[in-house]
Short mmCIF file of C-alpha atoms in Angstrom, two decimals:
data_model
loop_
_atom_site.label_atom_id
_atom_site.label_comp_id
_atom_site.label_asym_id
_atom_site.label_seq_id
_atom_site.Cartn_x
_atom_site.Cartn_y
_atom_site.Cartn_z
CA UNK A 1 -174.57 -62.44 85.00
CA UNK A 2 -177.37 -64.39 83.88
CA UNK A 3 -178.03 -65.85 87.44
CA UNK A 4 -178.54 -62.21 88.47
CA UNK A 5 -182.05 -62.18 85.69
CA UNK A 6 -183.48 -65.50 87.77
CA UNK A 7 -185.10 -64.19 90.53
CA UNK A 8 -186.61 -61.60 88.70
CA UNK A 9 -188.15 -63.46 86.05
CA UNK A 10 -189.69 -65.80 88.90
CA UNK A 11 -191.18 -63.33 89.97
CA UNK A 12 -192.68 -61.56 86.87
CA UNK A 13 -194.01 -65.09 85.60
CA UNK A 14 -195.46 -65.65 89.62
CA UNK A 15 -196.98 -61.95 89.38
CA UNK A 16 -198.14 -62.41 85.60
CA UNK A 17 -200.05 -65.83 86.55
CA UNK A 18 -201.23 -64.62 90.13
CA UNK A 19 -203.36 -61.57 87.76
CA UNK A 20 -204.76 -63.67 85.18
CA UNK A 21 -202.36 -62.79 82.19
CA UNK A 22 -202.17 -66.22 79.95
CA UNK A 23 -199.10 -67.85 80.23
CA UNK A 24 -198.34 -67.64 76.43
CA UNK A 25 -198.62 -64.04 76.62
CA UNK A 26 -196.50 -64.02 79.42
CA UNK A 27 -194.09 -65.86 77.46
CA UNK A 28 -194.19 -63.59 73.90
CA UNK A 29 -194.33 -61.26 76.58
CA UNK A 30 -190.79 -62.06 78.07
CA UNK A 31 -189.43 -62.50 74.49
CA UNK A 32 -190.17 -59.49 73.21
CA UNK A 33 -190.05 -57.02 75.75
CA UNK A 34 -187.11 -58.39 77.07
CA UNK A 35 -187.56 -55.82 80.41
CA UNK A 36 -188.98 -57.38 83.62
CA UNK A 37 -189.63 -53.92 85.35
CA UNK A 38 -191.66 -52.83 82.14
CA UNK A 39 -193.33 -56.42 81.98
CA UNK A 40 -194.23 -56.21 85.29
CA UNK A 41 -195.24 -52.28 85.19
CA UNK A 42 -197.65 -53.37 82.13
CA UNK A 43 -198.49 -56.77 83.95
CA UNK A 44 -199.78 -55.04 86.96
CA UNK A 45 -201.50 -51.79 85.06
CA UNK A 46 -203.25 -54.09 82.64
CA UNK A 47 -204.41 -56.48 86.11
CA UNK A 48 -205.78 -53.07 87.75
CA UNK A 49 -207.93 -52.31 84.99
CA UNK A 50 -205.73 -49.77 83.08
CA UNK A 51 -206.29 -49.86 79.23
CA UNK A 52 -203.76 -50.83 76.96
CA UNK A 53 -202.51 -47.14 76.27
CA UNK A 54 -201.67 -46.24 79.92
CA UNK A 55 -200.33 -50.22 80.34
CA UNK A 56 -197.36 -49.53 77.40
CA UNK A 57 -197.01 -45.79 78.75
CA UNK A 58 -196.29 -46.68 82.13
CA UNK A 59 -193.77 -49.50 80.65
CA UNK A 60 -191.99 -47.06 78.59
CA UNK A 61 -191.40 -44.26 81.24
CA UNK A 62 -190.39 -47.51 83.37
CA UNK A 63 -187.95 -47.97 81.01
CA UNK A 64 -186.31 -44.72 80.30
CA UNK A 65 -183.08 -45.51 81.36
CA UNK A 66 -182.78 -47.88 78.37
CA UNK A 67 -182.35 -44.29 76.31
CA UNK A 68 -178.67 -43.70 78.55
CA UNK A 69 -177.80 -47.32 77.71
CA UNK A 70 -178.13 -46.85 74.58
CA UNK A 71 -176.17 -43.06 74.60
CA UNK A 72 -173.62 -45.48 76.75
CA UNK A 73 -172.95 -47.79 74.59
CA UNK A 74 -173.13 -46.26 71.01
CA UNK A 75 -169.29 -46.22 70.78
CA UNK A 76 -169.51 -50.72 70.51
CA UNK A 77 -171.82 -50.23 67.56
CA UNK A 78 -170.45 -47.48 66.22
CA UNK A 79 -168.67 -49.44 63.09
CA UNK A 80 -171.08 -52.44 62.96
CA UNK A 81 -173.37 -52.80 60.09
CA UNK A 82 -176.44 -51.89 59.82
CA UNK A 83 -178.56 -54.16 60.51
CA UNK A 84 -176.60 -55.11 63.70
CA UNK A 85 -176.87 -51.24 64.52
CA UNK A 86 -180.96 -51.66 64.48
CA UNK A 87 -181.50 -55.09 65.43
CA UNK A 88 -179.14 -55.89 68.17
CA UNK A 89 -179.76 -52.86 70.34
CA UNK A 90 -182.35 -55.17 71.44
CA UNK A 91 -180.57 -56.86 73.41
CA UNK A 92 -179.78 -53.76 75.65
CA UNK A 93 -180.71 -54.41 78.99
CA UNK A 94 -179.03 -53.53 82.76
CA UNK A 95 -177.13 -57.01 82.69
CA UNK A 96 -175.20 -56.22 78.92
CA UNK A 97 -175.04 -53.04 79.30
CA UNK A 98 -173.28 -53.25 82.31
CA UNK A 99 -170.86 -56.57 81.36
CA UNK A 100 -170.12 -54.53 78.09
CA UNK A 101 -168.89 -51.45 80.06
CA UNK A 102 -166.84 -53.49 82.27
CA UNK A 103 -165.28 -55.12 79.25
CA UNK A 104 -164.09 -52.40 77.73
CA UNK A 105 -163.49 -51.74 73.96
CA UNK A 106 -163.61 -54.43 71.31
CA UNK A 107 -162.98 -55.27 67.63
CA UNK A 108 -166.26 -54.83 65.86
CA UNK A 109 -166.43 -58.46 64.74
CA UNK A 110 -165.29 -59.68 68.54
CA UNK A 111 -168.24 -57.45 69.69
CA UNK A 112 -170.95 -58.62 67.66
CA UNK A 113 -170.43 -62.29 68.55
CA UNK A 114 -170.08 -61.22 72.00
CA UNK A 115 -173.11 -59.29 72.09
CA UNK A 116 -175.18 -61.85 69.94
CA UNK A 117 -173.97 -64.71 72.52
CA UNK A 118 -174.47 -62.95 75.67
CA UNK A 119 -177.72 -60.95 74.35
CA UNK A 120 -179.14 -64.93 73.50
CA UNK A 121 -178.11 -66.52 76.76
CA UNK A 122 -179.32 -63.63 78.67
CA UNK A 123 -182.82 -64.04 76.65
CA UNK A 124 -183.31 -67.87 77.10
CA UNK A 125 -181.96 -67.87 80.50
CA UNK A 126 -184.91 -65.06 80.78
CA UNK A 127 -187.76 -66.50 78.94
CA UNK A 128 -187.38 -69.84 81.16
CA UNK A 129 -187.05 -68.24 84.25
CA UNK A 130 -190.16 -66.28 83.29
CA UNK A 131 -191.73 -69.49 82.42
CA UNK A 132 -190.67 -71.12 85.40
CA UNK A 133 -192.40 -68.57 87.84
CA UNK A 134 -195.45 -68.92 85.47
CA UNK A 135 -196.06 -72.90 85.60
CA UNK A 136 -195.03 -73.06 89.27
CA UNK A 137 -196.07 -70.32 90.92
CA UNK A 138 -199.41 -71.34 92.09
CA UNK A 139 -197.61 -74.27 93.38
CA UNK A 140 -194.78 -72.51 95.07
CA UNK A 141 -194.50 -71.48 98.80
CA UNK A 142 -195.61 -67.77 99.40
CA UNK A 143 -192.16 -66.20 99.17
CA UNK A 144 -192.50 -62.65 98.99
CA UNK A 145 -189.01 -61.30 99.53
CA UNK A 146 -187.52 -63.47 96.55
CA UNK A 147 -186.43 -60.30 95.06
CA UNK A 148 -183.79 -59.88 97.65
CA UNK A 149 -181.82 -62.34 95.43
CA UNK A 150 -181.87 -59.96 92.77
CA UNK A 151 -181.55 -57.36 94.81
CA UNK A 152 -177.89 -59.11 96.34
CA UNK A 153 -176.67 -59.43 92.71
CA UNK A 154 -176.58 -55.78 91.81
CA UNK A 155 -174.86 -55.26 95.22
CA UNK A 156 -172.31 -57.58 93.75
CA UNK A 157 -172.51 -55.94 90.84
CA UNK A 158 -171.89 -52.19 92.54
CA UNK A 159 -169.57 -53.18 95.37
CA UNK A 160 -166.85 -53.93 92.77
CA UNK A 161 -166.87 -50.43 91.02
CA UNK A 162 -166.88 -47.98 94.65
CA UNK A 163 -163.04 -47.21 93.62
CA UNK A 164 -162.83 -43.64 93.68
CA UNK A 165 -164.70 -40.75 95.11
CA UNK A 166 -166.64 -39.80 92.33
CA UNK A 167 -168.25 -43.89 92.09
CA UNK A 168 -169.02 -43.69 95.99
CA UNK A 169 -170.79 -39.73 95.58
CA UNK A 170 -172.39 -40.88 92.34
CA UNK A 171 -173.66 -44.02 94.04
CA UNK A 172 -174.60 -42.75 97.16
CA UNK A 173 -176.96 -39.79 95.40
CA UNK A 174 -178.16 -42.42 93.36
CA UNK A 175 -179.64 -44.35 95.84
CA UNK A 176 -180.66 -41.35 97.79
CA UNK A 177 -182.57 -40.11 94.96
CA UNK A 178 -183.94 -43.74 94.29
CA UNK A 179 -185.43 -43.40 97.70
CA UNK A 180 -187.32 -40.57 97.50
CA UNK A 181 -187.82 -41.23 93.81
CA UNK A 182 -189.37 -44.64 94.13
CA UNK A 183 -191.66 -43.13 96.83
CA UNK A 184 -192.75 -39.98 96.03
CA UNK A 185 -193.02 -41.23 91.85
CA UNK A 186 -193.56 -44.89 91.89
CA UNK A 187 -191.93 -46.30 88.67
CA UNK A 188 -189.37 -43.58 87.98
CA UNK A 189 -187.22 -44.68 91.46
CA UNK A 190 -183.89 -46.01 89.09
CA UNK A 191 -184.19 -42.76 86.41
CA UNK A 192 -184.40 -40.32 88.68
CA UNK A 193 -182.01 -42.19 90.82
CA UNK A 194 -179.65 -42.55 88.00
CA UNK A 195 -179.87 -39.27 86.20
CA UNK A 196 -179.26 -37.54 89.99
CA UNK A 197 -176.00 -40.13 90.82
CA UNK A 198 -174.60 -39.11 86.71
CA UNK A 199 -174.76 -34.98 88.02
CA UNK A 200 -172.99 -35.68 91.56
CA UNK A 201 -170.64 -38.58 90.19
CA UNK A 202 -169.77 -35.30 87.63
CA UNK A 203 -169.81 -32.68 90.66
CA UNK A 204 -167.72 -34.76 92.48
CA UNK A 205 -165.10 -35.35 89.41
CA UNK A 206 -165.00 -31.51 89.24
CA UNK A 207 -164.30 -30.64 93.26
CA UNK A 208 -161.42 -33.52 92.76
CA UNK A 209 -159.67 -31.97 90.46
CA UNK A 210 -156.54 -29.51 91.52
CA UNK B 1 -205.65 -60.61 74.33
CA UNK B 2 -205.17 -57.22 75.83
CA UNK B 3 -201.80 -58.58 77.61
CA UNK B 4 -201.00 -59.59 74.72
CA UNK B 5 -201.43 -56.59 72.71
CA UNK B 6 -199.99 -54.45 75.49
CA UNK B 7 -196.96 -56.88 75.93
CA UNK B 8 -196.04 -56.48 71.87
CA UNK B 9 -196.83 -52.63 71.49
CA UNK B 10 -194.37 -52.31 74.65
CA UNK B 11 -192.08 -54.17 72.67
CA UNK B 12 -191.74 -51.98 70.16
CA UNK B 13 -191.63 -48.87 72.55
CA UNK B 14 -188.70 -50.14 74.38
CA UNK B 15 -186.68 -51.34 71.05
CA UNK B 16 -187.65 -47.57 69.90
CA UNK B 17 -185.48 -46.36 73.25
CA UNK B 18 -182.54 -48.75 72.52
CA UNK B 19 -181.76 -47.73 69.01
CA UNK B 20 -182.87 -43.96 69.48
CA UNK B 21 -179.40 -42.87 70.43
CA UNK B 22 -177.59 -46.19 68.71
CA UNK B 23 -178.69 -45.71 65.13
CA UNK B 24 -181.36 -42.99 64.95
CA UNK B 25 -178.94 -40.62 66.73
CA UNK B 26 -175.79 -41.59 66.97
CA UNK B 27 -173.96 -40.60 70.07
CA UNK B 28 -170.75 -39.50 68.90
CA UNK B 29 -173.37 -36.08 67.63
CA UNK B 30 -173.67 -35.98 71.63
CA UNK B 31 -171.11 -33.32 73.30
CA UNK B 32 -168.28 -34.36 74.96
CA UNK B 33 -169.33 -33.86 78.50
CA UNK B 34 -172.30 -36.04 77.97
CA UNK B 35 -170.38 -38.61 77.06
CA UNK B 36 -167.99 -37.95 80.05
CA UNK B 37 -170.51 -37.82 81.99
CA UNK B 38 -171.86 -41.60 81.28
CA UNK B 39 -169.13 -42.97 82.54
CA UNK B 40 -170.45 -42.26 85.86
CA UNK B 41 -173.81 -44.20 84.88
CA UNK B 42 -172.62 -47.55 85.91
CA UNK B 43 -172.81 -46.89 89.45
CA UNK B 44 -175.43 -44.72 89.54
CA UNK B 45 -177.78 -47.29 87.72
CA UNK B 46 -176.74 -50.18 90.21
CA UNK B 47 -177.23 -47.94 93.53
CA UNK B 48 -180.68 -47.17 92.13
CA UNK B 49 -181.82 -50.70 90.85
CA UNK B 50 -180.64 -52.04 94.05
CA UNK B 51 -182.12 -49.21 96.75
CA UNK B 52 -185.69 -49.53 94.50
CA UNK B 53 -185.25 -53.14 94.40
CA UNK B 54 -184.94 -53.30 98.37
CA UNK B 55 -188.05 -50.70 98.65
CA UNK B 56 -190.14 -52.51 96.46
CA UNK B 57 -189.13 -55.99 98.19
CA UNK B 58 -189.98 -54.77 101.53
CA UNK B 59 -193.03 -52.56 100.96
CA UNK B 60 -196.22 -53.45 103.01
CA UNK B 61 -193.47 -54.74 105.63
CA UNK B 62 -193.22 -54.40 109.39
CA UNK B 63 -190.54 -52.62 111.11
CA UNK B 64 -188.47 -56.05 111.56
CA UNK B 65 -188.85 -57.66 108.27
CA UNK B 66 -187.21 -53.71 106.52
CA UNK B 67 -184.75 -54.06 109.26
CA UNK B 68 -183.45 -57.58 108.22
CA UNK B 69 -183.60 -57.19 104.45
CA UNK B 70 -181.66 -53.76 104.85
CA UNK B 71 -179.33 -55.41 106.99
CA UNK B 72 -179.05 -58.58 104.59
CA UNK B 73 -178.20 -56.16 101.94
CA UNK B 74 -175.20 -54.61 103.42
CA UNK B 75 -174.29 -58.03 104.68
CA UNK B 76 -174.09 -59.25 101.70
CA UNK B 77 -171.76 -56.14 100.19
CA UNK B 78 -169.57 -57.01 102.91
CA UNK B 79 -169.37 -60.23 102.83
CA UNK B 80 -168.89 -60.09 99.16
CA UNK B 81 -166.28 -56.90 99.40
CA UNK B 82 -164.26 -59.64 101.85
CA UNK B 83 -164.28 -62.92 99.86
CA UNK B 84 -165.46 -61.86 96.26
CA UNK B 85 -167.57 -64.92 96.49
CA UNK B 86 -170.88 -64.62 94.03
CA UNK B 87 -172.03 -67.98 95.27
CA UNK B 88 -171.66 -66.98 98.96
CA UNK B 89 -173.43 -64.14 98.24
CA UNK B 90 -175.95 -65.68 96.93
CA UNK B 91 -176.54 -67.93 99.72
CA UNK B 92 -176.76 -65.36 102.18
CA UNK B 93 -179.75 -63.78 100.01
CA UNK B 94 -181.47 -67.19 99.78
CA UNK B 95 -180.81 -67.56 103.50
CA UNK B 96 -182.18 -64.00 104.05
CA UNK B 97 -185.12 -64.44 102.49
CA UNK B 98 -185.81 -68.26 103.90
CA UNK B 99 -185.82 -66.32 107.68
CA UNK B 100 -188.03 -63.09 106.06
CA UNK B 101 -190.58 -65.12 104.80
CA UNK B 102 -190.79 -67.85 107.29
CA UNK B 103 -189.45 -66.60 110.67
CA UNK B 104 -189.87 -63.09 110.76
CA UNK B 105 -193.35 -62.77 108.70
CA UNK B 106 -194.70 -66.10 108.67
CA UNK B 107 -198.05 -66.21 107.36
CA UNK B 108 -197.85 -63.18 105.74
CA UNK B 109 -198.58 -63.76 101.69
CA UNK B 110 -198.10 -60.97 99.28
#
C-alpha cells in the first residue's frame, strides 16, 4: 500500500521544486498536509499567483472526500479515547481508509496500533518520496506520465472489489462522472465522481433486490 | 513564506474534514441509509482517483500517447485480474510510461 503513495509524492516534490516552493516547505508541507492532490492543488495555485486564501480553498474543496472517509470510518474510532478520536483522524487518507475497510472490524486496542503503524509508515514512506522528487527532480529525465504508476495501483486496488453488480454500476458511474467532472470542474473530478458512483452503487442495490 | 503559510493553514483545513464526522459529529447520529450507502464508497473513490488520475496524466497529450496510457490501464487490470501480481503490475506501468515518454512523445517535457 505504501508503494502505491511513491509515484505521487515524486511528483508533488518534482512539481513543488519545478515552481519555486522551498524544499523545506515542501517538506512541512508533506508532513502536515499529508494530501498530495491538496499539496499539489495549493502548490500550483500559490505558483500561478493565487494568494494564500484561494491556495488553502482550492486544497480543501480538493479534498472533500476526506469528509466521507471520515463518515466511513467513524465506526473504528467509535470506542477509542479521545485523544486518538481527534488526533489520529489525521492519518485519514485514500490508502488507510481503504486498507481499513478491507480489513474489516477490529478490537479498539488492535485498531489503534494498526492505525498508528500504518498511518506512520504511510507518512515517512510519504515525506521521503516527497523529498525524493524535490532533491532530484531537476536532475531527473523529463518523465511526464510517471503518474501512470499511481494511476496502475488504484486499478489494483479496484479490480479486486468488481464482485457484484452494485461495485461494477457504482464504479462504472464513478468514473463516468470523474470524466466529465475532472473536465468540466477541474479539482472536483474524484467528489463528484465518488458522490455520483455512492447514488448508482445504491440504485443498483435497490433494482437487485426481489 | 507564503508556501509555507498556505501549506500549514491547509493543514489544519484538511485535519478539520477528518475529524468533522469522527469526533465533532459522530457518525453513528448519521441515518442508516447513509451509512449503507458508504459501503459503496470504496469503489466509487478508486474508479474516480484512477479515471482523474489517467486524465490528468495524459492532458496536453496527442491522440497516441491517450491511446497507450488508456490502453496500459486496462492492461494492467487484466493482467492483474489474471495473475494477482502487484509487482507485475507494476512493471507494466513503469514499462508504459518508459515507451510514453520516450517512444511515443519523445522530446516532449511537461
Amino acid at each position: 500500500m505504501a508503494a502505491a503513495v511513491v509515484p505521487f509524492g515524486v511528483v508533488v516534490g518534482v512539481t513543488s521544486s519545478s515552481v519555486g516552493v522551498a524544499p523545506l516547505a515542501s517538506l512541512v508541507g508533506a508532513a502536515a498536509v499529508y494530501g498530495g492532490s491538496a499539496q499539489l492543488t495549493a502548490t500550483t495555485s500559490v505558483a500561478l499567483g493565487g494568494g494564500v486564501g484561494s491556495a488553502v480553498i482550492a486544497g480543501l474543496v480538493v479534498s472533500a472526500r476526506l469528509l466521507l472517509y471520515g463518515a466511513a470510518l467513524e465506526p473504528w474510532f467509535r470506542d477509542q479515547p479521545r485523544w486518538f478520536r481527534w488526533l489520529a483522524p489525521q492519518f485519514i487518507v485514500d490508502q488507510t481508509y481503504l486498507a481499513t475497510v478491507d480489513r474489516g472490524a477490529m478490537p479498539p486496542a488492535w485498531f489503534r496500533r494498526y492505525w498508528l503503524a500504518a498511518g506512520s509508515l504511510l507518512l515517512a514512506v510519504w515525506v521521503v518520496a516527497v523529498a525524493s522528487g524535490t532533491l532530484l527532480g531537476p536532475v531527473l529525465p523529463p518523465m511526464r506520465h510517471i503518474g501512470l504508476v499511481g494511476v496502475a495501483l488504484f486499478t489494483c486496488l479496484l479490480v479486486p472489489r468488481l464482485v457484484d453488480r452494485p461495485a461494477v454500476v457504482a464504479a462504472a458511474a464513478a468514473g463516468l462522472t470523474s470524466l466529465v467532472g475532472t473536465w468540466l470542474l477541474p479539482g472536483q473530478g474524484v467528489l463528484c465522481g465518488a458522490a455520483a458512483g455512492v447514488v448508482a452503487g445504491v440504485l443498483a442495490e435497490k433494482g437487485g433486490r426481489p | 513564506m507564503t508556501a509555507l503559510t498556505t501549506f500549514l493553514l491547509l493543514a489544519l483545513g484538511c485535519w478539520a474534514l477528518k475529524v468533522l464526522l469522527v469526533a465533532v459529529i459522530p457518525g453513528e447520529r448519521l441515518p442508516e441509509s447513509v451509512r449503507q450507502a458508504l459501503r459503496h464508497l470504496p469503489p466509487a473513490v478508486l474508479a474516480a482517483i484512477l479515471v482523474a488520475g489517467v486524465v490528468g496524466t495524459v492532458h496536453g497529450d496527442n491522440l497516441p500517447a491517450m491511446g497507450f496510457a488508456v490502453a496500459s490501464v486496462v492492461l494492467i487490470g487484466v493482467v492483474y485480474r489474471w495473475t494477482g501480481r502487484l509487482l507485475l503490475a507494476i512493471g507494466l506501468a513503469c514499462a508504459s510510461v518508459g515507451v510514453i515518454d520516450l517512444v511515443v512523445m519523445p522530446g516532449v517535457v511537461g
